[in-house]
mmCIF file of C-alpha atoms in Angstrom:
data_model
loop_
_atom_site.group_PDB
_atom_site.id
_atom_site.type_symbol
_atom_site.label_atom_id
_atom_site.label_comp_id
_atom_site.label_asym_id
_atom_site.label_seq_id
_atom_site.Cartn_x
_atom_site.Cartn_y
_atom_site.Cartn_z
ATOM 1 C CA MET S 16 -5.126 -29.049 8.820
ATOM 2 C CA ASN S 17 -6.027 -26.542 6.089
ATOM 3 C CA ARG S 18 -7.720 -29.320 4.040
ATOM 4 C CA GLU S 19 -10.378 -29.564 6.765
ATOM 5 C CA LEU S 20 -11.218 -25.873 6.710
ATOM 6 C CA PRO S 21 -13.437 -24.244 4.058
ATOM 7 C CA LEU S 22 -11.635 -21.730 1.867
ATOM 8 C CA ALA S 23 -14.292 -19.076 2.556
ATOM 9 C CA TRP S 24 -13.682 -19.462 6.318
ATOM 10 C CA LEU S 25 -9.931 -18.992 5.895
ATOM 11 C CA LEU S 26 -10.380 -15.998 3.583
ATOM 12 C CA THR S 27 -12.810 -14.344 5.990
ATOM 13 C CA LEU S 28 -10.475 -14.777 8.968
ATOM 14 C CA GLY S 29 -7.616 -13.491 6.818
ATOM 15 C CA ALA S 30 -9.669 -10.416 5.922
ATOM 16 C CA LEU S 31 -10.470 -9.774 9.602
ATOM 17 C CA ALA S 32 -6.775 -10.014 10.453
ATOM 18 C CA ALA S 33 -6.068 -7.626 7.575
ATOM 19 C CA PHE S 34 -7.952 -4.695 9.132
ATOM 20 C CA ALA S 35 -4.695 -3.376 10.547
ATOM 21 C CA PRO S 36 -2.519 -3.635 7.405
ATOM 22 C CA MET S 37 -5.346 -2.285 5.242
ATOM 23 C CA ALA S 38 -6.005 0.689 7.525
ATOM 24 C CA ILE S 39 -2.298 1.346 8.023
ATOM 25 C CA ASP S 40 -0.654 0.574 4.692
ATOM 26 C CA MET S 41 -3.092 1.828 2.071
ATOM 27 C CA TYR S 42 -2.624 5.488 2.869
ATOM 28 C CA LEU S 43 1.171 5.405 3.270
ATOM 29 C CA PRO S 44 1.864 6.721 -0.267
ATOM 30 C CA ALA S 45 -0.495 9.628 0.513
ATOM 31 C CA PHE S 46 1.497 11.020 3.454
ATOM 32 C CA PRO S 47 3.160 13.818 1.461
ATOM 33 C CA ALA S 48 -0.155 14.661 -0.279
ATOM 34 C CA ILE S 49 -2.026 14.805 3.057
ATOM 35 C CA ALA S 50 0.657 17.060 4.540
ATOM 36 C CA SER S 51 0.380 19.386 1.537
ATOM 37 C CA GLU S 52 -3.428 19.618 1.372
ATOM 38 C CA LEU S 53 -3.962 19.978 5.118
ATOM 39 C CA ARG S 54 -1.020 22.413 5.363
ATOM 40 C CA THR S 55 0.951 20.553 7.986
ATOM 41 C CA ASP S 56 4.306 18.797 8.337
ATOM 42 C CA SER S 57 5.422 15.170 8.213
ATOM 43 C CA GLY S 58 5.439 14.852 12.011
ATOM 44 C CA GLN S 59 1.743 15.755 12.264
ATOM 45 C CA VAL S 60 0.815 13.325 9.494
ATOM 46 C CA GLN S 61 2.781 10.592 11.252
ATOM 47 C CA LEU S 62 0.701 11.311 14.360
ATOM 48 C CA THR S 63 -2.335 10.029 12.438
ATOM 49 C CA MET S 64 -0.467 6.709 12.348
ATOM 50 C CA ALA S 65 0.286 6.861 16.080
ATOM 51 C CA ALA S 66 -3.404 7.592 16.744
ATOM 52 C CA CYS S 67 -4.300 4.567 14.652
ATOM 53 C CA PHE S 68 -1.964 2.346 16.674
ATOM 54 C CA LEU S 69 -3.432 3.712 19.914
ATOM 55 C CA GLY S 70 -6.954 2.932 18.711
ATOM 56 C CA PHE S 71 -5.946 -0.622 17.856
ATOM 57 C CA ALA S 72 -4.355 -0.961 21.301
ATOM 58 C CA ILE S 73 -7.164 0.422 23.478
ATOM 59 C CA GLY S 74 -10.054 -1.023 21.503
ATOM 60 C CA GLN S 75 -8.884 -4.582 21.977
ATOM 61 C CA LEU S 76 -9.324 -4.265 25.746
ATOM 62 C CA LEU S 77 -13.010 -3.704 25.072
ATOM 63 C CA TYR S 78 -13.692 -6.310 22.396
ATOM 64 C CA GLY S 79 -11.839 -9.146 24.126
ATOM 65 C CA PRO S 80 -13.997 -9.290 27.280
ATOM 66 C CA LEU S 81 -17.133 -8.461 25.253
ATOM 67 C CA SER S 82 -16.492 -11.416 22.954
ATOM 68 C CA ASP S 83 -15.944 -13.688 25.976
ATOM 69 C CA ARG S 84 -19.298 -12.534 27.390
ATOM 70 C CA PHE S 85 -21.589 -12.169 24.351
ATOM 71 C CA GLY S 86 -19.925 -14.513 21.881
ATOM 72 C CA ARG S 87 -17.675 -13.707 18.964
ATOM 73 C CA LYS S 88 -20.085 -12.359 16.359
ATOM 74 C CA ARG S 89 -22.089 -9.504 17.925
ATOM 75 C CA PRO S 90 -19.039 -7.493 19.124
ATOM 76 C CA LEU S 91 -17.456 -8.141 15.720
ATOM 77 C CA TYR S 92 -20.398 -6.551 13.908
ATOM 78 C CA ALA S 93 -20.312 -3.509 16.213
ATOM 79 C CA GLY S 94 -16.596 -2.950 15.598
ATOM 80 C CA ILE S 95 -16.919 -3.235 11.831
ATOM 81 C CA ALA S 96 -19.797 -0.733 11.864
ATOM 82 C CA LEU S 97 -17.636 1.814 13.724
ATOM 83 C CA PHE S 98 -14.785 1.230 11.266
ATOM 84 C CA VAL S 99 -17.100 1.971 8.325
ATOM 85 C CA VAL S 100 -18.491 5.180 9.846
ATOM 86 C CA ALA S 101 -15.026 6.464 10.854
ATOM 87 C CA SER S 102 -13.671 5.706 7.365
ATOM 88 C CA ALA S 103 -16.366 7.952 5.935
ATOM 89 C CA GLY S 104 -15.314 10.658 8.394
ATOM 90 C CA CYS S 105 -11.647 10.343 7.371
ATOM 91 C CA ALA S 106 -12.634 10.826 3.733
ATOM 92 C CA LEU S 107 -14.350 14.102 4.689
ATOM 93 C CA ALA S 108 -11.752 15.425 7.160
ATOM 94 C CA ARG S 109 -10.792 19.088 6.702
ATOM 95 C CA SER S 110 -8.003 19.400 9.269
ATOM 96 C CA ILE S 111 -5.138 17.292 10.513
ATOM 97 C CA GLU S 112 -6.613 17.385 14.027
ATOM 98 C CA SER S 113 -9.921 15.858 12.902
ATOM 99 C CA LEU S 114 -8.078 13.264 10.827
ATOM 100 C CA ILE S 115 -6.050 12.229 13.895
ATOM 101 C CA VAL S 116 -9.242 11.733 15.949
ATOM 102 C CA LEU S 117 -11.034 9.873 13.169
ATOM 103 C CA ARG S 118 -8.060 7.584 12.586
ATOM 104 C CA PHE S 119 -8.217 6.661 16.266
ATOM 105 C CA LEU S 120 -11.930 5.806 15.952
ATOM 106 C CA GLN S 121 -11.344 3.898 12.726
ATOM 107 C CA ALA S 122 -8.751 1.717 14.420
ATOM 108 C CA PHE S 123 -10.891 1.387 17.561
ATOM 109 C CA GLY S 124 -13.546 -0.252 15.397
ATOM 110 C CA GLY S 125 -11.243 -2.240 13.134
ATOM 111 C CA CYS S 126 -9.408 -3.960 15.971
ATOM 112 C CA ALA S 127 -12.532 -6.038 16.646
ATOM 113 C CA GLY S 128 -11.723 -8.148 13.602
ATOM 114 C CA MET S 129 -8.180 -8.792 14.788
ATOM 115 C CA VAL S 130 -8.880 -9.742 18.400
ATOM 116 C CA ILE S 131 -11.991 -11.790 17.666
ATOM 117 C CA GLY S 132 -10.365 -13.539 14.713
ATOM 118 C CA ARG S 133 -7.514 -14.727 16.972
ATOM 119 C CA ALA S 134 -10.036 -15.851 19.590
ATOM 120 C CA ILE S 135 -11.924 -17.889 16.973
ATOM 121 C CA VAL S 136 -8.683 -19.658 16.069
ATOM 122 C CA ARG S 137 -7.967 -20.404 19.735
ATOM 123 C CA ASP S 138 -11.532 -21.674 20.187
ATOM 124 C CA ARG S 139 -10.808 -24.397 17.637
ATOM 125 C CA PHE S 140 -7.063 -25.193 17.836
ATOM 126 C CA GLN S 141 -4.184 -25.834 20.272
ATOM 127 C CA ALA S 142 -0.656 -24.326 20.150
ATOM 128 C CA ASN S 143 1.139 -26.000 17.225
ATOM 129 C CA GLU S 144 -2.006 -26.243 15.105
ATOM 130 C CA ALA S 145 -2.866 -22.634 15.946
ATOM 131 C CA ALA S 146 0.633 -21.507 14.941
ATOM 132 C CA ARG S 147 0.266 -23.304 11.619
ATOM 133 C CA LEU S 148 -3.097 -21.638 11.066
ATOM 134 C CA PHE S 149 -1.703 -18.222 12.016
ATOM 135 C CA SER S 150 1.055 -18.819 9.446
ATOM 136 C CA LEU S 151 -1.561 -19.750 6.854
ATOM 137 C CA LEU S 152 -3.563 -16.630 7.690
ATOM 138 C CA ILE S 153 -0.444 -14.531 7.137
ATOM 139 C CA LEU S 154 -0.475 -15.902 3.590
ATOM 140 C CA VAL S 155 -4.091 -14.773 3.179
ATOM 141 C CA MET S 156 -3.802 -11.436 4.975
ATOM 142 C CA GLY S 157 -0.319 -10.869 3.567
ATOM 143 C CA LEU S 158 -1.839 -9.758 0.313
ATOM 144 C CA ALA S 159 -2.986 -6.626 2.151
ATOM 145 C CA PRO S 160 0.504 -5.132 2.743
ATOM 146 C CA ILE S 161 1.365 -5.925 -0.886
ATOM 147 C CA LEU S 162 -1.817 -4.689 -2.542
ATOM 148 C CA ALA S 163 -2.818 -1.883 -0.146
ATOM 149 C CA PRO S 164 0.030 0.570 -0.879
ATOM 150 C CA LEU S 165 -0.062 -0.381 -4.571
ATOM 151 C CA PHE S 166 -3.792 0.310 -4.686
ATOM 152 C CA GLY S 167 -3.287 3.486 -2.674
ATOM 153 C CA GLY S 168 -0.660 4.663 -5.177
ATOM 154 C CA VAL S 169 -3.004 3.917 -8.085
ATOM 155 C CA LEU S 170 -5.835 5.834 -6.425
ATOM 156 C CA LEU S 171 -3.506 8.768 -5.836
ATOM 157 C CA SER S 172 -2.687 8.872 -9.540
ATOM 158 C CA VAL S 173 -6.362 9.304 -10.501
ATOM 159 C CA ALA S 174 -8.012 10.824 -7.410
ATOM 160 C CA SER S 175 -7.424 12.593 -4.110
ATOM 161 C CA TRP S 176 -6.047 10.843 -1.029
ATOM 162 C CA ARG S 177 -9.630 10.907 0.264
ATOM 163 C CA ALA S 178 -10.533 8.120 -2.164
ATOM 164 C CA ILE S 179 -8.287 5.809 -0.131
ATOM 165 C CA PHE S 180 -10.617 6.101 2.865
ATOM 166 C CA VAL S 181 -13.652 5.485 0.647
ATOM 167 C CA ALA S 182 -11.952 2.253 -0.418
ATOM 168 C CA LEU S 183 -11.434 1.330 3.263
ATOM 169 C CA LEU S 184 -15.131 1.987 3.873
ATOM 170 C CA VAL S 185 -15.995 -0.513 1.111
ATOM 171 C CA PHE S 186 -13.511 -3.017 2.559
ATOM 172 C CA GLY S 187 -15.232 -2.783 5.947
ATOM 173 C CA LEU S 188 -18.664 -3.361 4.412
ATOM 174 C CA LEU S 189 -17.427 -6.438 2.539
ATOM 175 C CA CYS S 190 -15.829 -7.850 5.724
ATOM 176 C CA GLY S 191 -19.087 -7.360 7.615
ATOM 177 C CA LEU S 192 -21.043 -9.166 4.912
ATOM 178 C CA ALA S 193 -18.542 -12.050 4.775
ATOM 179 C CA SER S 194 -18.561 -12.430 8.563
ATOM 180 C CA TRP S 195 -22.339 -12.606 8.595
ATOM 181 C CA ARG S 196 -22.490 -15.185 5.800
ATOM 182 C CA VAL S 197 -19.462 -17.384 6.557
ATOM 183 C CA LEU S 198 -18.564 -17.386 10.257
ATOM 184 C CA SER S 199 -20.467 -19.361 12.839
ATOM 185 C CA GLU S 200 -20.411 -18.715 16.581
ATOM 186 C CA THR S 201 -17.501 -20.596 18.195
ATOM 187 C CA LEU S 202 -18.153 -19.719 21.852
ATOM 188 C CA PRO S 203 -21.146 -21.639 23.240
ATOM 189 C CA ALA S 204 -23.300 -19.997 25.892
ATOM 190 C CA GLU S 205 -22.085 -22.275 28.702
ATOM 191 C CA ARG S 206 -18.468 -21.113 28.224
ATOM 192 C CA ARG S 207 -19.166 -17.373 28.342
ATOM 193 C CA GLN S 208 -17.602 -15.218 31.040
ATOM 194 C CA SER S 209 -18.946 -12.507 33.326
ATOM 195 C CA LEU S 210 -18.367 -8.803 32.719
ATOM 196 C CA HIS S 211 -18.488 -8.003 36.427
ATOM 197 C CA PRO S 212 -15.460 -5.816 37.300
ATOM 198 C CA ILE S 213 -14.208 -8.317 39.897
ATOM 199 C CA ALA S 214 -14.492 -11.181 37.424
ATOM 200 C CA LEU S 215 -12.724 -9.128 34.748
ATOM 201 C CA ALA S 216 -9.916 -8.177 37.132
ATOM 202 C CA ARG S 217 -9.558 -11.805 38.177
ATOM 203 C CA GLY S 218 -9.411 -12.868 34.537
ATOM 204 C CA PHE S 219 -6.784 -10.290 33.607
ATOM 205 C CA GLY S 220 -4.768 -11.210 36.687
ATOM 206 C CA GLU S 221 -4.943 -14.919 35.866
ATOM 207 C CA ILE S 222 -3.583 -14.253 32.393
ATOM 208 C CA LEU S 223 -0.834 -11.868 33.475
ATOM 209 C CA ARG S 224 0.425 -14.342 36.085
ATOM 210 C CA HIS S 225 1.555 -16.645 33.295
ATOM 211 C CA ARG S 226 5.245 -16.011 32.657
ATOM 212 C CA GLU S 227 4.937 -17.643 29.249
ATOM 213 C CA PHE S 228 2.123 -15.261 28.309
ATOM 214 C CA TYR S 229 3.847 -11.983 29.022
ATOM 215 C CA GLY S 230 7.190 -13.331 27.809
ATOM 216 C CA HIS S 231 5.764 -14.179 24.402
ATOM 217 C CA VAL S 232 3.683 -10.988 24.315
ATOM 218 C CA LEU S 233 6.750 -8.827 25.006
ATOM 219 C CA VAL S 234 8.744 -10.583 22.286
ATOM 220 C CA GLY S 235 5.876 -10.140 19.843
ATOM 221 C CA GLY S 236 5.351 -6.558 21.028
ATOM 222 C CA PHE S 237 8.935 -5.495 20.348
ATOM 223 C CA ALA S 238 8.790 -7.250 16.974
ATOM 224 C CA HIS S 239 5.601 -5.326 16.149
ATOM 225 C CA ALA S 240 7.227 -2.081 17.295
ATOM 226 C CA GLY S 241 10.141 -2.630 14.923
ATOM 227 C CA MET S 242 7.806 -3.370 12.033
ATOM 228 C CA PHE S 243 5.700 -0.279 12.661
ATOM 229 C CA ALA S 244 8.756 1.941 13.033
ATOM 230 C CA TYR S 245 9.545 0.854 9.485
ATOM 231 C CA ILE S 246 5.932 1.273 8.294
ATOM 232 C CA THR S 247 5.513 4.749 9.804
ATOM 233 C CA SER S 248 8.742 6.149 8.373
ATOM 234 C CA SER S 249 9.028 4.189 5.125
ATOM 235 C CA SER S 250 7.119 6.529 2.823
ATOM 236 C CA PHE S 251 9.210 9.561 3.837
ATOM 237 C CA VAL S 252 12.472 7.587 3.737
ATOM 238 C CA PHE S 253 11.890 6.060 0.319
ATOM 239 C CA ILE S 254 9.828 8.799 -1.368
ATOM 240 C CA GLU S 255 11.625 11.884 -0.005
ATOM 241 C CA HIS S 256 15.130 10.633 0.814
ATOM 242 C CA PHE S 257 15.639 8.079 -1.968
ATOM 243 C CA GLN S 258 13.351 9.954 -4.410
ATOM 244 C CA ILE S 259 11.230 6.918 -5.285
ATOM 245 C CA ALA S 260 7.954 7.769 -7.040
ATOM 246 C CA PRO S 261 4.822 7.174 -4.907
ATOM 247 C CA GLY S 262 3.540 4.638 -7.441
ATOM 248 C CA HIS S 263 6.812 2.694 -7.278
ATOM 249 C CA PHE S 264 6.939 2.841 -3.496
ATOM 250 C CA GLY S 265 4.134 0.296 -3.371
ATOM 251 C CA TRP S 266 6.286 -2.246 -5.195
ATOM 252 C CA LEU S 267 9.124 -1.845 -2.711
ATOM 253 C CA PHE S 268 6.728 -2.074 0.215
ATOM 254 C CA GLY S 269 5.046 -5.070 -1.381
ATOM 255 C CA ALA S 270 8.359 -6.884 -1.814
ATOM 256 C CA ASN S 271 8.934 -6.708 1.933
ATOM 257 C CA ALA S 272 5.432 -8.042 2.554
ATOM 258 C CA ALA S 273 6.149 -10.879 0.101
ATOM 259 C CA GLY S 274 9.202 -11.796 2.192
ATOM 260 C CA LEU S 275 7.003 -11.879 5.287
ATOM 261 C CA ILE S 276 4.546 -14.181 3.532
ATOM 262 C CA ALA S 277 7.246 -16.516 2.208
ATOM 263 C CA MET S 278 8.848 -16.870 5.636
ATOM 264 C CA SER S 279 5.473 -17.499 7.279
ATOM 265 C CA GLN S 280 4.852 -20.381 4.897
ATOM 266 C CA LEU S 281 8.304 -21.793 5.572
ATOM 267 C CA ASN S 282 7.422 -21.548 9.265
ATOM 268 C CA ARG S 283 4.172 -23.457 8.647
ATOM 269 C CA HIS S 284 6.082 -26.350 7.084
ATOM 270 C CA LEU S 285 8.835 -26.327 9.718
ATOM 271 C CA LEU S 286 6.208 -26.681 12.443
ATOM 272 C CA LYS S 287 5.664 -30.254 11.265
ATOM 273 C CA THR S 288 9.067 -31.189 12.737
ATOM 274 C CA ARG S 289 9.973 -28.278 15.042
ATOM 275 C CA SER S 290 8.271 -26.725 18.056
ATOM 276 C CA THR S 291 6.923 -23.189 18.165
ATOM 277 C CA SER S 292 9.556 -22.314 20.790
ATOM 278 C CA GLN S 293 12.452 -23.505 18.654
ATOM 279 C CA LEU S 294 11.278 -21.512 15.648
ATOM 280 C CA LEU S 295 10.600 -18.413 17.737
ATOM 281 C CA GLN S 296 14.187 -18.463 18.961
ATOM 282 C CA ALA S 297 15.470 -18.769 15.377
ATOM 283 C CA GLY S 298 13.254 -15.879 14.259
ATOM 284 C CA ASN S 299 14.598 -13.651 17.029
ATOM 285 C CA HIS S 300 18.200 -14.387 16.061
ATOM 286 C CA LEU S 301 17.475 -13.569 12.409
ATOM 287 C CA ALA S 302 15.694 -10.308 13.314
ATOM 288 C CA LEU S 303 18.624 -9.184 15.477
ATOM 289 C CA LEU S 304 21.114 -9.934 12.705
ATOM 290 C CA MET S 305 19.079 -8.076 10.077
ATOM 291 C CA GLY S 306 18.446 -5.117 12.401
ATOM 292 C CA ALA S 307 22.169 -4.736 13.062
ATOM 293 C CA ALA S 308 22.928 -4.940 9.321
ATOM 294 C CA LEU S 309 20.266 -2.310 8.612
ATOM 295 C CA LEU S 310 21.694 0.112 11.166
ATOM 296 C CA LEU S 311 25.199 -0.426 9.825
ATOM 297 C CA GLY S 312 24.112 0.150 6.231
ATOM 298 C CA ALA S 313 22.042 3.246 7.035
ATOM 299 C CA SER S 314 24.914 4.736 9.072
ATOM 300 C CA LEU S 315 27.766 4.067 6.644
ATOM 301 C CA ALA S 316 26.003 4.355 3.275
ATOM 302 C CA PRO S 317 22.804 6.398 3.752
ATOM 303 C CA GLN S 318 22.565 7.269 0.036
ATOM 304 C CA GLN S 319 22.779 3.653 -1.142
ATOM 305 C CA LEU S 320 19.294 2.177 -1.457
ATOM 306 C CA LEU S 321 20.434 -1.453 -1.465
ATOM 307 C CA PHE S 322 22.316 -1.069 1.839
ATOM 308 C CA VAL S 323 19.006 -0.111 3.445
ATOM 309 C CA ALA S 324 16.467 -2.097 1.419
ATOM 310 C CA VAL S 325 18.144 -5.526 1.606
ATOM 311 C CA PRO S 326 18.567 -5.841 5.418
ATOM 312 C CA LEU S 327 15.143 -4.230 5.864
ATOM 313 C CA PHE S 328 13.691 -6.981 3.688
ATOM 314 C CA GLY S 329 15.423 -9.552 5.902
ATOM 315 C CA PHE S 330 14.084 -8.009 9.095
ATOM 316 C CA VAL S 331 10.477 -7.901 7.861
ATOM 317 C CA ALA S 332 10.773 -11.478 6.560
ATOM 318 C CA SER S 333 11.978 -12.700 9.968
ATOM 319 C CA LEU S 334 8.652 -11.581 11.453
ATOM 320 C CA GLY S 335 6.973 -14.344 9.448
ATOM 321 C CA ILE S 336 8.566 -16.716 11.966
ATOM 322 C CA THR S 337 8.388 -14.578 15.103
ATOM 323 C CA LEU S 338 4.797 -13.347 15.037
ATOM 324 C CA PRO S 339 2.742 -16.536 14.479
ATOM 325 C CA ASN S 340 4.763 -18.549 17.007
ATOM 326 C CA ALA S 341 4.713 -15.812 19.655
ATOM 327 C CA SER S 342 0.938 -15.427 19.210
ATOM 328 C CA ALA S 343 0.204 -19.156 19.367
ATOM 329 C CA ASN S 344 2.360 -19.682 22.472
ATOM 330 C CA ALA S 345 0.860 -16.668 24.255
ATOM 331 C CA LEU S 346 -2.725 -17.865 23.737
ATOM 332 C CA ALA S 347 -2.111 -21.603 24.243
ATOM 333 C CA PRO S 348 -2.827 -21.755 28.036
ATOM 334 C CA PHE S 349 -6.199 -19.981 27.726
ATOM 335 C CA GLY S 350 -9.365 -21.638 26.485
ATOM 336 C CA LEU S 351 -12.225 -20.027 28.383
ATOM 337 C CA ARG S 352 -10.627 -16.573 28.241
ATOM 338 C CA ALA S 353 -9.236 -16.677 24.718
ATOM 339 C CA GLY S 354 -10.869 -13.341 23.849
ATOM 340 C CA THR S 355 -9.456 -11.567 26.897
ATOM 341 C CA ALA S 356 -5.990 -13.081 26.383
ATOM 342 C CA SER S 357 -6.078 -12.118 22.709
ATOM 343 C CA ALA S 358 -7.126 -8.591 23.691
ATOM 344 C CA LEU S 359 -4.316 -8.205 26.228
ATOM 345 C CA MET S 360 -1.790 -9.479 23.727
ATOM 346 C CA GLY S 361 -2.976 -7.152 20.993
ATOM 347 C CA THR S 362 -3.218 -4.161 23.323
ATOM 348 C CA ILE S 363 0.324 -4.541 24.625
ATOM 349 C CA GLN S 364 1.723 -5.073 21.148
ATOM 350 C CA PHE S 365 -0.037 -2.056 19.673
ATOM 351 C CA LEU S 366 0.954 0.103 22.644
ATOM 352 C CA PHE S 367 4.530 -0.754 21.764
ATOM 353 C CA ALA S 368 3.760 0.150 18.163
ATOM 354 C CA THR S 369 2.262 3.468 19.331
ATOM 355 C CA VAL S 370 5.446 4.357 21.191
ATOM 356 C CA SER S 371 7.481 3.375 18.146
ATOM 357 C CA ALA S 372 5.356 5.454 15.767
ATOM 358 C CA SER S 373 5.426 8.411 18.180
ATOM 359 C CA ALA S 374 9.223 8.204 18.280
ATOM 360 C CA VAL S 375 9.298 8.368 14.474
ATOM 361 C CA SER S 376 6.951 11.359 14.609
ATOM 362 C CA TYR S 377 9.156 13.055 17.240
ATOM 363 C CA PHE S 378 12.250 12.870 15.054
ATOM 364 C CA ALA S 379 10.191 13.806 11.939
ATOM 365 C CA SER S 380 13.116 12.853 9.736
ATOM 366 C CA SER S 381 13.365 11.128 6.370
ATOM 367 C CA LYS S 382 16.936 10.000 7.126
ATOM 368 C CA PRO S 383 17.267 6.195 6.957
ATOM 369 C CA VAL S 384 19.396 6.073 10.109
ATOM 370 C CA VAL S 385 16.439 7.129 12.299
ATOM 371 C CA MET S 386 14.272 4.299 10.981
ATOM 372 C CA ALA S 387 17.196 1.866 11.159
ATOM 373 C CA GLY S 388 18.036 2.797 14.743
ATOM 374 C CA LEU S 389 14.473 2.209 15.919
ATOM 375 C CA VAL S 390 14.163 -1.085 14.031
ATOM 376 C CA ALA S 391 17.514 -2.363 15.344
ATOM 377 C CA GLY S 392 16.668 -1.271 18.894
ATOM 378 C CA CYS S 393 13.338 -3.129 18.803
ATOM 379 C CA ALA S 394 15.034 -6.263 17.435
ATOM 380 C CA LEU S 395 17.543 -6.133 20.295
ATOM 381 C CA LEU S 396 14.778 -5.721 22.906
ATOM 382 C CA ALA S 397 12.833 -8.665 21.438
ATOM 383 C CA TRP S 398 15.971 -10.806 21.558
ATOM 384 C CA LEU S 399 16.705 -9.794 25.160
ATOM 385 C CA GLY S 400 13.108 -10.416 26.206
ATOM 386 C CA HIS S 401 13.242 -13.871 24.728
ATOM 387 C CA ARG S 402 16.576 -14.675 26.335
ATOM 388 C CA LEU S 403 15.599 -13.413 29.791
ATOM 389 C CA LEU S 404 12.011 -14.668 29.978
ATOM 390 C CA LEU S 405 11.718 -17.660 27.649
ATOM 391 C CA GLN S 406 15.177 -19.119 27.083
ATOM 392 C CA HIS S 407 14.826 -21.842 29.722
ATOM 393 C CA GLY S 408 11.588 -23.091 28.216
ATOM 394 C CA ASP S 409 13.124 -23.128 24.736
ATOM 395 C CA GLU S 410 16.095 -25.172 25.947
ATOM 396 C CA GLN S 411 13.698 -27.692 27.452
ATOM 397 C CA ALA S 412 11.795 -27.877 24.166
ATOM 398 C CA MET S 413 15.004 -28.512 22.219
ATOM 399 C CA THR S 414 16.019 -31.389 24.479
ATOM 400 C CA SER S 415 12.569 -33.007 24.597
#
């Protein structure tokens, strides 16, 4: 499949999907520095992350229907423009309150790339092929979680944390240019949908009536929540609790992202002989096992880095199987409303992430057991959601 697709097209879609990890991960090493300069505590800084998740969640409800009505490209350009302007505002923020608001707006713009990128994939591919492409895009976009915190740590060593948001501004400009030059419109005029409130309500209702849709979205949502519980708390856990230097934190964070990439590529190859449902079930089992091991290690040996880092690596890696298959299966039934379905999926998943990040902010603790408890709880909920809502379909797939 990937031989038929131009490299520039894949890289551009990967960059659009990377808006979230770039906006989220690059400033993680700067959390303590932001708290110090803006004279606030870790909980308030973590609220900037929760605001970011909320922006990603709410914004997708706008861009999905807009992209189904006006095509994929015009709403994409508008979202990228907002991301660029808000990034400039973040770089100039003088209070934690303004930074929280601007992070919301930054995410509200950046989510256009995510939702419209998924819709473009659905415009061109069906379930198994889409899952393979999502896995391939994880390889492309997976460089962001590896390089973003590393680059953020390097910037912190030579400049203020504000330089990180200048870098995000440049990233947004480059994504806008690439989208204009590389991507073509994939939604022809005759397939576009109405924005009339009744038509929108009917479209949302049609999507939400699909048991497979909300089953896969809930599984993916809990998986996302577990990942973002780790992301939101990781800098305080590893930098403050384990006393890892901010520059070295990026390497640890990048190793987990490398595990995610490696597992996503294994998933891409396994899809040649296995169904998306079979692999999703395996990913859920692995996530539950790693979440339980993480909670056990953080509870019994909270001062031992390996007892936390190793199962955490396993949990993040398991998402390389869970996320692409859950996304492909959720979007598979929807052709004409791919943008709206993609928006609903992304909104629900980032709302879960918002709750997860807010819980981390509420506890405002650098103790590993808090992070581990949230990650393990999300893994358990994803496993239960799969078992209760999707198990029957998976058993049918295994016997077919």
